[in-house]
PDB file of C-alpha atoms in Angstrom:
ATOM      1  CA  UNK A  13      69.464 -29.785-135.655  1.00  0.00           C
ATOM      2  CA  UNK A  14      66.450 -28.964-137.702  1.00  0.00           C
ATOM      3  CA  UNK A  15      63.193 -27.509-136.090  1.00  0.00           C
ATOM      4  CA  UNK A  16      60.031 -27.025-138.291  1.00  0.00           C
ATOM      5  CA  UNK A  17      57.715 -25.281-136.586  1.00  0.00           C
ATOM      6  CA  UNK A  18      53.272 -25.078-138.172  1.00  0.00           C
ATOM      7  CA  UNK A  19      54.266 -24.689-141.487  1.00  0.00           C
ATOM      8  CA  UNK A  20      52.094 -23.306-144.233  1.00  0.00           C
ATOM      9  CA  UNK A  21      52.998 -23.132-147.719  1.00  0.00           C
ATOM     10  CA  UNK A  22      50.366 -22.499-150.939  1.00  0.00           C
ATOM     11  CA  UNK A  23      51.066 -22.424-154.606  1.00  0.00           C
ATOM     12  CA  UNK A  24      48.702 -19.694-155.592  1.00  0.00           C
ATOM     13  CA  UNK A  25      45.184 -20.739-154.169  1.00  0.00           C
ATOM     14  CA  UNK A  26      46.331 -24.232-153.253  1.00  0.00           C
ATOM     15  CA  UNK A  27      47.537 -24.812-149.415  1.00  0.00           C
ATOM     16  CA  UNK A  28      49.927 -27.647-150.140  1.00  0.00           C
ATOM     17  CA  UNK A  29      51.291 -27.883-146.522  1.00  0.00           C
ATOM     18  CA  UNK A  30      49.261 -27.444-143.290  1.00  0.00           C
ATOM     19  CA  UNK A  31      50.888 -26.859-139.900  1.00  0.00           C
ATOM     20  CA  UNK A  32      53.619 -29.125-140.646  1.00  0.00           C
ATOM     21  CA  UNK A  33      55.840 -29.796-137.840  1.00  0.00           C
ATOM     22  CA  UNK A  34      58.544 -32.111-137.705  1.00  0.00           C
ATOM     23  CA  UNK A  35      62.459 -32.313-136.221  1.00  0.00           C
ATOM     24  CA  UNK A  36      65.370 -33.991-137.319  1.00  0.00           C
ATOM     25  CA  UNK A  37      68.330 -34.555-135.123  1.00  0.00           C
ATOM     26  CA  UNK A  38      72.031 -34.342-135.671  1.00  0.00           C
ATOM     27  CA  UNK A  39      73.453 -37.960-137.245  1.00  0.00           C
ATOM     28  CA  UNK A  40      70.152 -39.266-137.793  1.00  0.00           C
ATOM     29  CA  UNK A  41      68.297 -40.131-140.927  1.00  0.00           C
ATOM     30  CA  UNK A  42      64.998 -39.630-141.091  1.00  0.00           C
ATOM     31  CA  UNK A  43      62.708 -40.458-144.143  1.00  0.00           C
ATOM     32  CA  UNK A  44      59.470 -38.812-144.910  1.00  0.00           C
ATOM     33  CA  UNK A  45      57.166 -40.813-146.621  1.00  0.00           C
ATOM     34  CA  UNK A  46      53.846 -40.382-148.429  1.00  0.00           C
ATOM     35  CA  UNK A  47      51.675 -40.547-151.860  1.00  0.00           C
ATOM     36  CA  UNK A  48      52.523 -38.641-155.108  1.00  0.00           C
ATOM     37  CA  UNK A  49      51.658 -34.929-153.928  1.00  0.00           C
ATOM     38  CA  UNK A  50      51.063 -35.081-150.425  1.00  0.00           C
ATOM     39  CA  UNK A  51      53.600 -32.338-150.130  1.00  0.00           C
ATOM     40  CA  UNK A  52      56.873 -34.263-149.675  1.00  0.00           C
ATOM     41  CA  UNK A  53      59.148 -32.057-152.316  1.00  0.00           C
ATOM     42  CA  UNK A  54      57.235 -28.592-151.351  1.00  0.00           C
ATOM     43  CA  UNK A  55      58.963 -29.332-147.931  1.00  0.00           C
ATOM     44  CA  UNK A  56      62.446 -29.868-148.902  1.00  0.00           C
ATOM     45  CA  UNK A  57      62.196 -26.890-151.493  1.00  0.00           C
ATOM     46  CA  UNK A  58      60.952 -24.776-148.610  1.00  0.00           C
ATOM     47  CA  UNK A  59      64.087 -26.098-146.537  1.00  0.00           C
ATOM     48  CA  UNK A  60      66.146 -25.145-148.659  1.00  0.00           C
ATOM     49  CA  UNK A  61      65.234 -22.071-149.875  1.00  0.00           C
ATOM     50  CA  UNK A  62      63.251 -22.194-152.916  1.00  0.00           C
ATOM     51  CA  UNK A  63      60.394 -21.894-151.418  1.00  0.00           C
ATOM     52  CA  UNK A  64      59.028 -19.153-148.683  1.00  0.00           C
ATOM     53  CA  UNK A  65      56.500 -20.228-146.425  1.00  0.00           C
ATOM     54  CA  UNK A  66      53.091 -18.263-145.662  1.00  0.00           C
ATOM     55  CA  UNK A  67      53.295 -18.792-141.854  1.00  0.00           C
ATOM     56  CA  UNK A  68      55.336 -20.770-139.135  1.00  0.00           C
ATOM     57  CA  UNK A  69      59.287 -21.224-139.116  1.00  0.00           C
ATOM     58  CA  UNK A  70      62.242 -23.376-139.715  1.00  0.00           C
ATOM     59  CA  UNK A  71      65.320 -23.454-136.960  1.00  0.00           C
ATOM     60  CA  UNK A  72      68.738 -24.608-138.043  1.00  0.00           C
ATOM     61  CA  UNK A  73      71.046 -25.397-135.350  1.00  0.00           C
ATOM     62  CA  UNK A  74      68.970 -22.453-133.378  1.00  0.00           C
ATOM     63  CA  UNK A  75      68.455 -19.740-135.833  1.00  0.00           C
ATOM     64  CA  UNK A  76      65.645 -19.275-138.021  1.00  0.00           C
ATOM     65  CA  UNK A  77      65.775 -19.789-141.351  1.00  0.00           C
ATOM     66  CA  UNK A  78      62.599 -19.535-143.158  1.00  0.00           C
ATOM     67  CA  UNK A  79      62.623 -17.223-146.284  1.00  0.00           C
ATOM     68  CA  UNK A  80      66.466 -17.354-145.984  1.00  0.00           C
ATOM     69  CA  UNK A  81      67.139 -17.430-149.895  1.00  0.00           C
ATOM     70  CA  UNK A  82      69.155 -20.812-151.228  1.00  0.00           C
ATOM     71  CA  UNK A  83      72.899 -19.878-151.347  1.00  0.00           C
ATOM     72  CA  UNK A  84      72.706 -18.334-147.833  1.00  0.00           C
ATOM     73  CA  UNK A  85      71.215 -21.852-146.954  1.00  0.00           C
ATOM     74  CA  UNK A  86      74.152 -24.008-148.488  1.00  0.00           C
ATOM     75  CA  UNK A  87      75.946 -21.603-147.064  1.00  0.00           C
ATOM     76  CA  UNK A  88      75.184 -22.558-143.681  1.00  0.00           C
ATOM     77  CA  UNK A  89      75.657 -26.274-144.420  1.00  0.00           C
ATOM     78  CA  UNK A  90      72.216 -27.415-145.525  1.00  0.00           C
ATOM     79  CA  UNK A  91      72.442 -29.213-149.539  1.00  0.00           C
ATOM     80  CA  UNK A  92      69.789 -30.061-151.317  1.00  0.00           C
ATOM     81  CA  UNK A  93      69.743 -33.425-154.017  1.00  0.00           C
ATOM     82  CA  UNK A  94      66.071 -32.065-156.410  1.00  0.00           C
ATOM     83  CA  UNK A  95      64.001 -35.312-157.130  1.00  0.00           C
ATOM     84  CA  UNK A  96      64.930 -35.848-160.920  1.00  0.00           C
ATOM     85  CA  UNK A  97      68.584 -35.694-160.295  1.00  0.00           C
ATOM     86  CA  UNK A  98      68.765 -32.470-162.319  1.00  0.00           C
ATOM     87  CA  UNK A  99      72.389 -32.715-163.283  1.00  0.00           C
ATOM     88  CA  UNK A 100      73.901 -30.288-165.863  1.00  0.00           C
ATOM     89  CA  UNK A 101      73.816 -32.079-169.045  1.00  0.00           C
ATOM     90  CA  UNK A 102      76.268 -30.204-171.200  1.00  0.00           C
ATOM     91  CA  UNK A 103      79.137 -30.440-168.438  1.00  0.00           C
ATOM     92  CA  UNK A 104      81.067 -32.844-167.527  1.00  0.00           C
ATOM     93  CA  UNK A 105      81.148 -34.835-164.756  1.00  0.00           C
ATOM     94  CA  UNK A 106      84.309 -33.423-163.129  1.00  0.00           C
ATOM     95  CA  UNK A 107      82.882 -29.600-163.551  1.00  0.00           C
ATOM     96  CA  UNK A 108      79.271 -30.456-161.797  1.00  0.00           C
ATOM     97  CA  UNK A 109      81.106 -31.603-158.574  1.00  0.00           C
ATOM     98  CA  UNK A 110      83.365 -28.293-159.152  1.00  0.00           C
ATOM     99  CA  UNK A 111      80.055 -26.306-158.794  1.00  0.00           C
ATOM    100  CA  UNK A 112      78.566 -28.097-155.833  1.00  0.00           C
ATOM    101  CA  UNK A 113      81.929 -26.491-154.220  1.00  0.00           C
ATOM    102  CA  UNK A 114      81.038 -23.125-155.705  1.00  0.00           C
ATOM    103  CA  UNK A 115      80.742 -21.561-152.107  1.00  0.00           C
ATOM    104  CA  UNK A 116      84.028 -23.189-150.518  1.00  0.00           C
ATOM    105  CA  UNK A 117      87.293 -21.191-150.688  1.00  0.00           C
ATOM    106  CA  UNK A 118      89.044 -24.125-149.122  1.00  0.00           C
ATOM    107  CA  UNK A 119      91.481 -25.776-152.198  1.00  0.00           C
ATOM    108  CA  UNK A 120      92.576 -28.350-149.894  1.00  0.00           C
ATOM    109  CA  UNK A 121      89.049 -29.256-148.437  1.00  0.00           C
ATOM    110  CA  UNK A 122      87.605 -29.481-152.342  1.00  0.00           C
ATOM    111  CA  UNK A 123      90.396 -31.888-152.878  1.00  0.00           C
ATOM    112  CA  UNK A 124      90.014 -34.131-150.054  1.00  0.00           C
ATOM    113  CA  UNK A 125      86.231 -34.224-151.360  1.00  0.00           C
ATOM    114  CA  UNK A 126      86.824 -34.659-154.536  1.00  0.00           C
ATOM    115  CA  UNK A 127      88.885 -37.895-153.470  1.00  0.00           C
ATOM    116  CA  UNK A 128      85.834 -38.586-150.892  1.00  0.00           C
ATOM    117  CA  UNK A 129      82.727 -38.596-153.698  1.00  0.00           C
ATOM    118  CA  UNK A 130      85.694 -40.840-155.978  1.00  0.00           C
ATOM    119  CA  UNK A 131      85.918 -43.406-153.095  1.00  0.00           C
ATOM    120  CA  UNK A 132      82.119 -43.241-152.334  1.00  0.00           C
ATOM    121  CA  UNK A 133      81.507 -43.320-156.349  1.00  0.00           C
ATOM    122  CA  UNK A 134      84.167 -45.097-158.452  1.00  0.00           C
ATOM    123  CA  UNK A 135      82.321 -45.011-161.409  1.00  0.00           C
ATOM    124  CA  UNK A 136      81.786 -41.304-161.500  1.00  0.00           C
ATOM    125  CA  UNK A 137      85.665 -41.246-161.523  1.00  0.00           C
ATOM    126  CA  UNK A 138      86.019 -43.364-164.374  1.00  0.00           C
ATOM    127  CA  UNK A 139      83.441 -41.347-166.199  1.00  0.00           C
ATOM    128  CA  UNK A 140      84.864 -37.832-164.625  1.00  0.00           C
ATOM    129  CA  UNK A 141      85.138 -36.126-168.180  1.00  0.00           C
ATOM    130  CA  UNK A 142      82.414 -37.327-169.838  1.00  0.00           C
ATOM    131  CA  UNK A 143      78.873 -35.018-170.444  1.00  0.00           C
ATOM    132  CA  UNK A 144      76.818 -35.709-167.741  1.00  0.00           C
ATOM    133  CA  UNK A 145      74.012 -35.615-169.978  1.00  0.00           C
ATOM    134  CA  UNK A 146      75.502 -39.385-171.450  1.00  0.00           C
ATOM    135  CA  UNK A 147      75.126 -41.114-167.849  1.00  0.00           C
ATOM    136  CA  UNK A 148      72.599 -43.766-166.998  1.00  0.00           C
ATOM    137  CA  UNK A 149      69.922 -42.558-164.232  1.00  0.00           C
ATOM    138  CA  UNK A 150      71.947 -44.497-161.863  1.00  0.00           C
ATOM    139  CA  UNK A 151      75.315 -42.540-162.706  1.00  0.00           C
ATOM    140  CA  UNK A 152      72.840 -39.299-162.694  1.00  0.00           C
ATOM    141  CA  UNK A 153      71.898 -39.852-159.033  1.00  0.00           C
ATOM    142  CA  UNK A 154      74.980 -40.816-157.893  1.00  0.00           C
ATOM    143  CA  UNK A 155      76.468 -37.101-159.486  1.00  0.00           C
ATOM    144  CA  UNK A 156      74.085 -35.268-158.179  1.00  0.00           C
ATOM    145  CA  UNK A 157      74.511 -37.126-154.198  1.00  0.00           C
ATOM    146  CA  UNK A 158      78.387 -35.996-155.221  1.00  0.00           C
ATOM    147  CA  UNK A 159      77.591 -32.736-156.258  1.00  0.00           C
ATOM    148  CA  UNK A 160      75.913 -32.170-153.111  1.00  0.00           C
ATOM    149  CA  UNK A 161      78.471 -33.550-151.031  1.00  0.00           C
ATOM    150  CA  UNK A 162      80.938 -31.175-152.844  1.00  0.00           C
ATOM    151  CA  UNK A 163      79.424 -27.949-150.158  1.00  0.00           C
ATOM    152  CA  UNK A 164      80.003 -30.026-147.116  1.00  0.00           C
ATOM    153  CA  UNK A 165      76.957 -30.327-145.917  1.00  0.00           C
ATOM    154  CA  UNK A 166      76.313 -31.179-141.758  1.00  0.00           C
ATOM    155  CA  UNK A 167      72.138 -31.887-143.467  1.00  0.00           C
ATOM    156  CA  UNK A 168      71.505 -33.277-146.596  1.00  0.00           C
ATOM    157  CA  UNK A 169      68.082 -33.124-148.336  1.00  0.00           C
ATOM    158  CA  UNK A 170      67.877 -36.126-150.040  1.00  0.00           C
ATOM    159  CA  UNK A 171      64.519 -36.320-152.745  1.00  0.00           C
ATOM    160  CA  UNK A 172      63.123 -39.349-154.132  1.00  0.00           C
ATOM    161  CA  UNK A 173      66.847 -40.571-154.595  1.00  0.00           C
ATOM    162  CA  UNK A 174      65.188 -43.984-156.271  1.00  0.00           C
ATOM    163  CA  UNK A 175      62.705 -42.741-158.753  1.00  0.00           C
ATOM    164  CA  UNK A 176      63.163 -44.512-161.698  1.00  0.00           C
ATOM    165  CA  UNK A 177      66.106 -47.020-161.294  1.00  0.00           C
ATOM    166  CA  UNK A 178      66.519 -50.287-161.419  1.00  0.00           C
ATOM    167  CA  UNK A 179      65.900 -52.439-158.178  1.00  0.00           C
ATOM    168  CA  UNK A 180      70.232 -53.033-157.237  1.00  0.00           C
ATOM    169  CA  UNK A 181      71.133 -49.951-158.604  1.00  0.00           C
ATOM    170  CA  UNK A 182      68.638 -48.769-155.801  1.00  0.00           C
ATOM    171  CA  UNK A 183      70.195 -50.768-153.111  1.00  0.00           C
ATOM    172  CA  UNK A 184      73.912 -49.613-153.803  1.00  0.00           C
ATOM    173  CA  UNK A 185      72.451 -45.700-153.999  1.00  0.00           C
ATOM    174  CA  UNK A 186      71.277 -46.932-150.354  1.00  0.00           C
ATOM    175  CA  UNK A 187      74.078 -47.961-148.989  1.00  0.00           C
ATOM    176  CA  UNK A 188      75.957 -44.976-149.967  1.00  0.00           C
ATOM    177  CA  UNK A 189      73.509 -43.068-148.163  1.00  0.00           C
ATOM    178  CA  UNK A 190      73.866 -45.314-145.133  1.00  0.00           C
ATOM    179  CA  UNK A 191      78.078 -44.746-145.836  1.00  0.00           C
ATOM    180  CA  UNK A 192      77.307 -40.749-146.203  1.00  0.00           C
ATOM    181  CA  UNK A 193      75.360 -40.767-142.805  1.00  0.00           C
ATOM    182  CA  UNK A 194      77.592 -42.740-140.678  1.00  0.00           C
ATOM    183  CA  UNK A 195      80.632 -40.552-141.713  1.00  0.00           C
ATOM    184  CA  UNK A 196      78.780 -37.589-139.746  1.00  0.00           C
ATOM    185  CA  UNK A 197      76.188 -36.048-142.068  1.00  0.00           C
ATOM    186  CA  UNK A 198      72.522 -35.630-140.726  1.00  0.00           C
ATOM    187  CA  UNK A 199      69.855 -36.449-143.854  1.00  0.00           C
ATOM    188  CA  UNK A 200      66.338 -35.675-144.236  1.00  0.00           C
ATOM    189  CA  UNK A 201      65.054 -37.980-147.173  1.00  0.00           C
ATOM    190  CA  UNK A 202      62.003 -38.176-149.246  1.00  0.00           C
ATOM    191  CA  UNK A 203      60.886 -41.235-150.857  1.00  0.00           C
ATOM    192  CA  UNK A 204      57.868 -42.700-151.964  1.00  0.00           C
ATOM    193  CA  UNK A 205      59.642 -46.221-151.847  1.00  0.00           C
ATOM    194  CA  UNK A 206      58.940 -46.556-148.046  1.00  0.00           C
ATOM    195  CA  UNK A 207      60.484 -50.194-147.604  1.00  0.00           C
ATOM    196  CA  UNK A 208      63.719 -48.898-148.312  1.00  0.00           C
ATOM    197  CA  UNK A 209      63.215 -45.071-146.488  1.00  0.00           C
ATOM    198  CA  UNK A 210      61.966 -47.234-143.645  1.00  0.00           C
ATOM    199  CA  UNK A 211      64.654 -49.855-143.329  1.00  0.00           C
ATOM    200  CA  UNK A 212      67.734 -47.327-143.323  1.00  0.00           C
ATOM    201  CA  UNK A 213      65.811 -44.346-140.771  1.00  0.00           C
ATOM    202  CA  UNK A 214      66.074 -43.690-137.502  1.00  0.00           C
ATOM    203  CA  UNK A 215      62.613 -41.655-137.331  1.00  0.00           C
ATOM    204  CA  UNK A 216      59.896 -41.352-139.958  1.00  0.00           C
ATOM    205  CA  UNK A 217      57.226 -38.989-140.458  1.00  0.00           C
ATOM    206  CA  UNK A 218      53.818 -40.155-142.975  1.00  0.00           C
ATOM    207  CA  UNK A 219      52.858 -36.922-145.054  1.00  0.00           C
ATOM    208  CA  UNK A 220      49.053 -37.180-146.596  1.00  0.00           C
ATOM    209  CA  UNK A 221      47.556 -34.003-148.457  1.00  0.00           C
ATOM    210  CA  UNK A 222      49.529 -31.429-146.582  1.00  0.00           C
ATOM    211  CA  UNK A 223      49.711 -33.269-142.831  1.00  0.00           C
ATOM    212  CA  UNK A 224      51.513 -34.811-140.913  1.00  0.00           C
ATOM    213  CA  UNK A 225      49.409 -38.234-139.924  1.00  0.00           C
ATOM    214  CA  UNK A 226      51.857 -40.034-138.528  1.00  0.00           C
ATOM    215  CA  UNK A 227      55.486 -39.999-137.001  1.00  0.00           C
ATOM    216  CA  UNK A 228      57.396 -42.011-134.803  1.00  0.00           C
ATOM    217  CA  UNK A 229      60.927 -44.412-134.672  1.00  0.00           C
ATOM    218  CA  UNK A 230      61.117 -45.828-138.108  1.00  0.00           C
ATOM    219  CA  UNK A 231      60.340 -49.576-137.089  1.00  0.00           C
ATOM    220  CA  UNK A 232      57.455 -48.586-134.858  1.00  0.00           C
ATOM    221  CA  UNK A 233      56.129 -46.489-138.666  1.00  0.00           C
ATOM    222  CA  UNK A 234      56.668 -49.477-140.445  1.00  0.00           C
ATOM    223  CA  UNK A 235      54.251 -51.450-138.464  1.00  0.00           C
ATOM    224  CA  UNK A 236      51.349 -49.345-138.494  1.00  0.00           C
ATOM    225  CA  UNK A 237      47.850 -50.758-139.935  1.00  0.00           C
ATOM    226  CA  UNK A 238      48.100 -47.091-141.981  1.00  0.00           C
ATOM    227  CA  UNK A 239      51.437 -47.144-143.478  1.00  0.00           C
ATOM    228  CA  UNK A 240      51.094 -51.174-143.676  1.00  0.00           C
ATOM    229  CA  UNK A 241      48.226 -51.198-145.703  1.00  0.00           C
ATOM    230  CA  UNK A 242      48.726 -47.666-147.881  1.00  0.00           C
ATOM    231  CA  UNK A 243      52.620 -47.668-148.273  1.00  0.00           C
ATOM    232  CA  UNK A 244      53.819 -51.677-147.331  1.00  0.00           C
ATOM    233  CA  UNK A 245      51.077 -53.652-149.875  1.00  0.00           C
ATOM    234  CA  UNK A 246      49.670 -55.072-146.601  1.00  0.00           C
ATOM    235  CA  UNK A 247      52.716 -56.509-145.961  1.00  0.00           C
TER     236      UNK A 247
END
């Protein structure tokens, strides 16, 4: 579904990724773990548009679309949840999942999704007209996974969905996830919490300083001396 092809990406002077290649496949999940700055976020930016690369290519479902800027790439199904959340404060709750639909001319279809990220998130539906700005963290993420499922997305970028929230508010955001991918939609997630990224993937990739070091089925990751001893505690 997704191809990534020797990508390079700087921020001025700084090469931040360095012939990355990875591949996701349709339904799967696959996490991509790594340290604070190794690069994780640049990817998902560059995914989805925010970023343009310096050399090499991304294919979605066999077209390229590298430098494609962001609404063509919700556009073509690809949704993007920005580590921090970054809900809009000032609106409500109701009106943030209206904009992740911004793009869709299908009344009907918003509907039925607006029922779907109710079902998947009952407490965003009791708090639907309250300022988003009010919520906990928890209630953030969870908006911001809904306003992202509002564009119907066949790939979801998911980043650092965890940071900063409590342990079992962690573990329901993960099942959701797990819920969101077994009703059809592929996701690529980032997270620096690589129990968890590990124990609901399919595949994994281990990101340090710009590379790719590592990839493989998730359990196979997990028991690597590397990713036991830098990511796992040892364990």
């Amino acid at each position: 579904m997704l191809q990534i092809d020797q990508l390079d990406i700087y921020y001025g002077m700084i090469h931040a990724l360095k012939e990355v290649s990875l591949e996701v496949h349709e339904g799967e999940i696959v996490s991509l773990i790594g340290a604070n700055g190794a690069g994780k976020s640049t990817l998902l930016k560059t995914i989805s548009g925010l970023i343009k690369p310096k050399k090499g290519d991304i294919q979605y479902l066999g077209s390229s679309i590298a430098g494609k800027p962001a609404q063509g790439i919700v556009k073509v199904g690809i949704s993007h949840v920005p580590e921090g959340r970054r809900v809009f404060a000032n609106m409500s709750v109701e009106e943030n999942l209206e904009l992740g639909a911004y793009l869709r001319k299908d009344r009907e279809g918003i509907r039925q999704d607006f029922k779907k990220v109710y079902d998947l998130f009952p407490r965003l539906f009791e708090r639907k007209k309250q300022l988003s700005g009010t919520l906990s963290g928890g209630e953030q993420q969870m908006l911001a996974i809904g306003r992202a499922i509002m564009a119907k997305p066949k790939l979801l970028l998911l980043d650092e969905p965890s940071m900063g929230l409590a342990p079992i508010i962690v573990k329901s955001i993960f099942e959701i996830i797990e819920e969101i991918n077994k009703e059809g939609t592929t996701i690529l997630l980032v997270e620096q919490n690589a129990n968890i990224a590990l124990s609901v993937a399919n595949r994994a990739y281990v990101l340090e300083t710009g590379h790719v070091v590592l990839s493989g089925a998730a359990q196979e990751v997990r028991e690597s001396e590397l990713v036991k001893e830098a990511y796992l505690g040892g364990h």
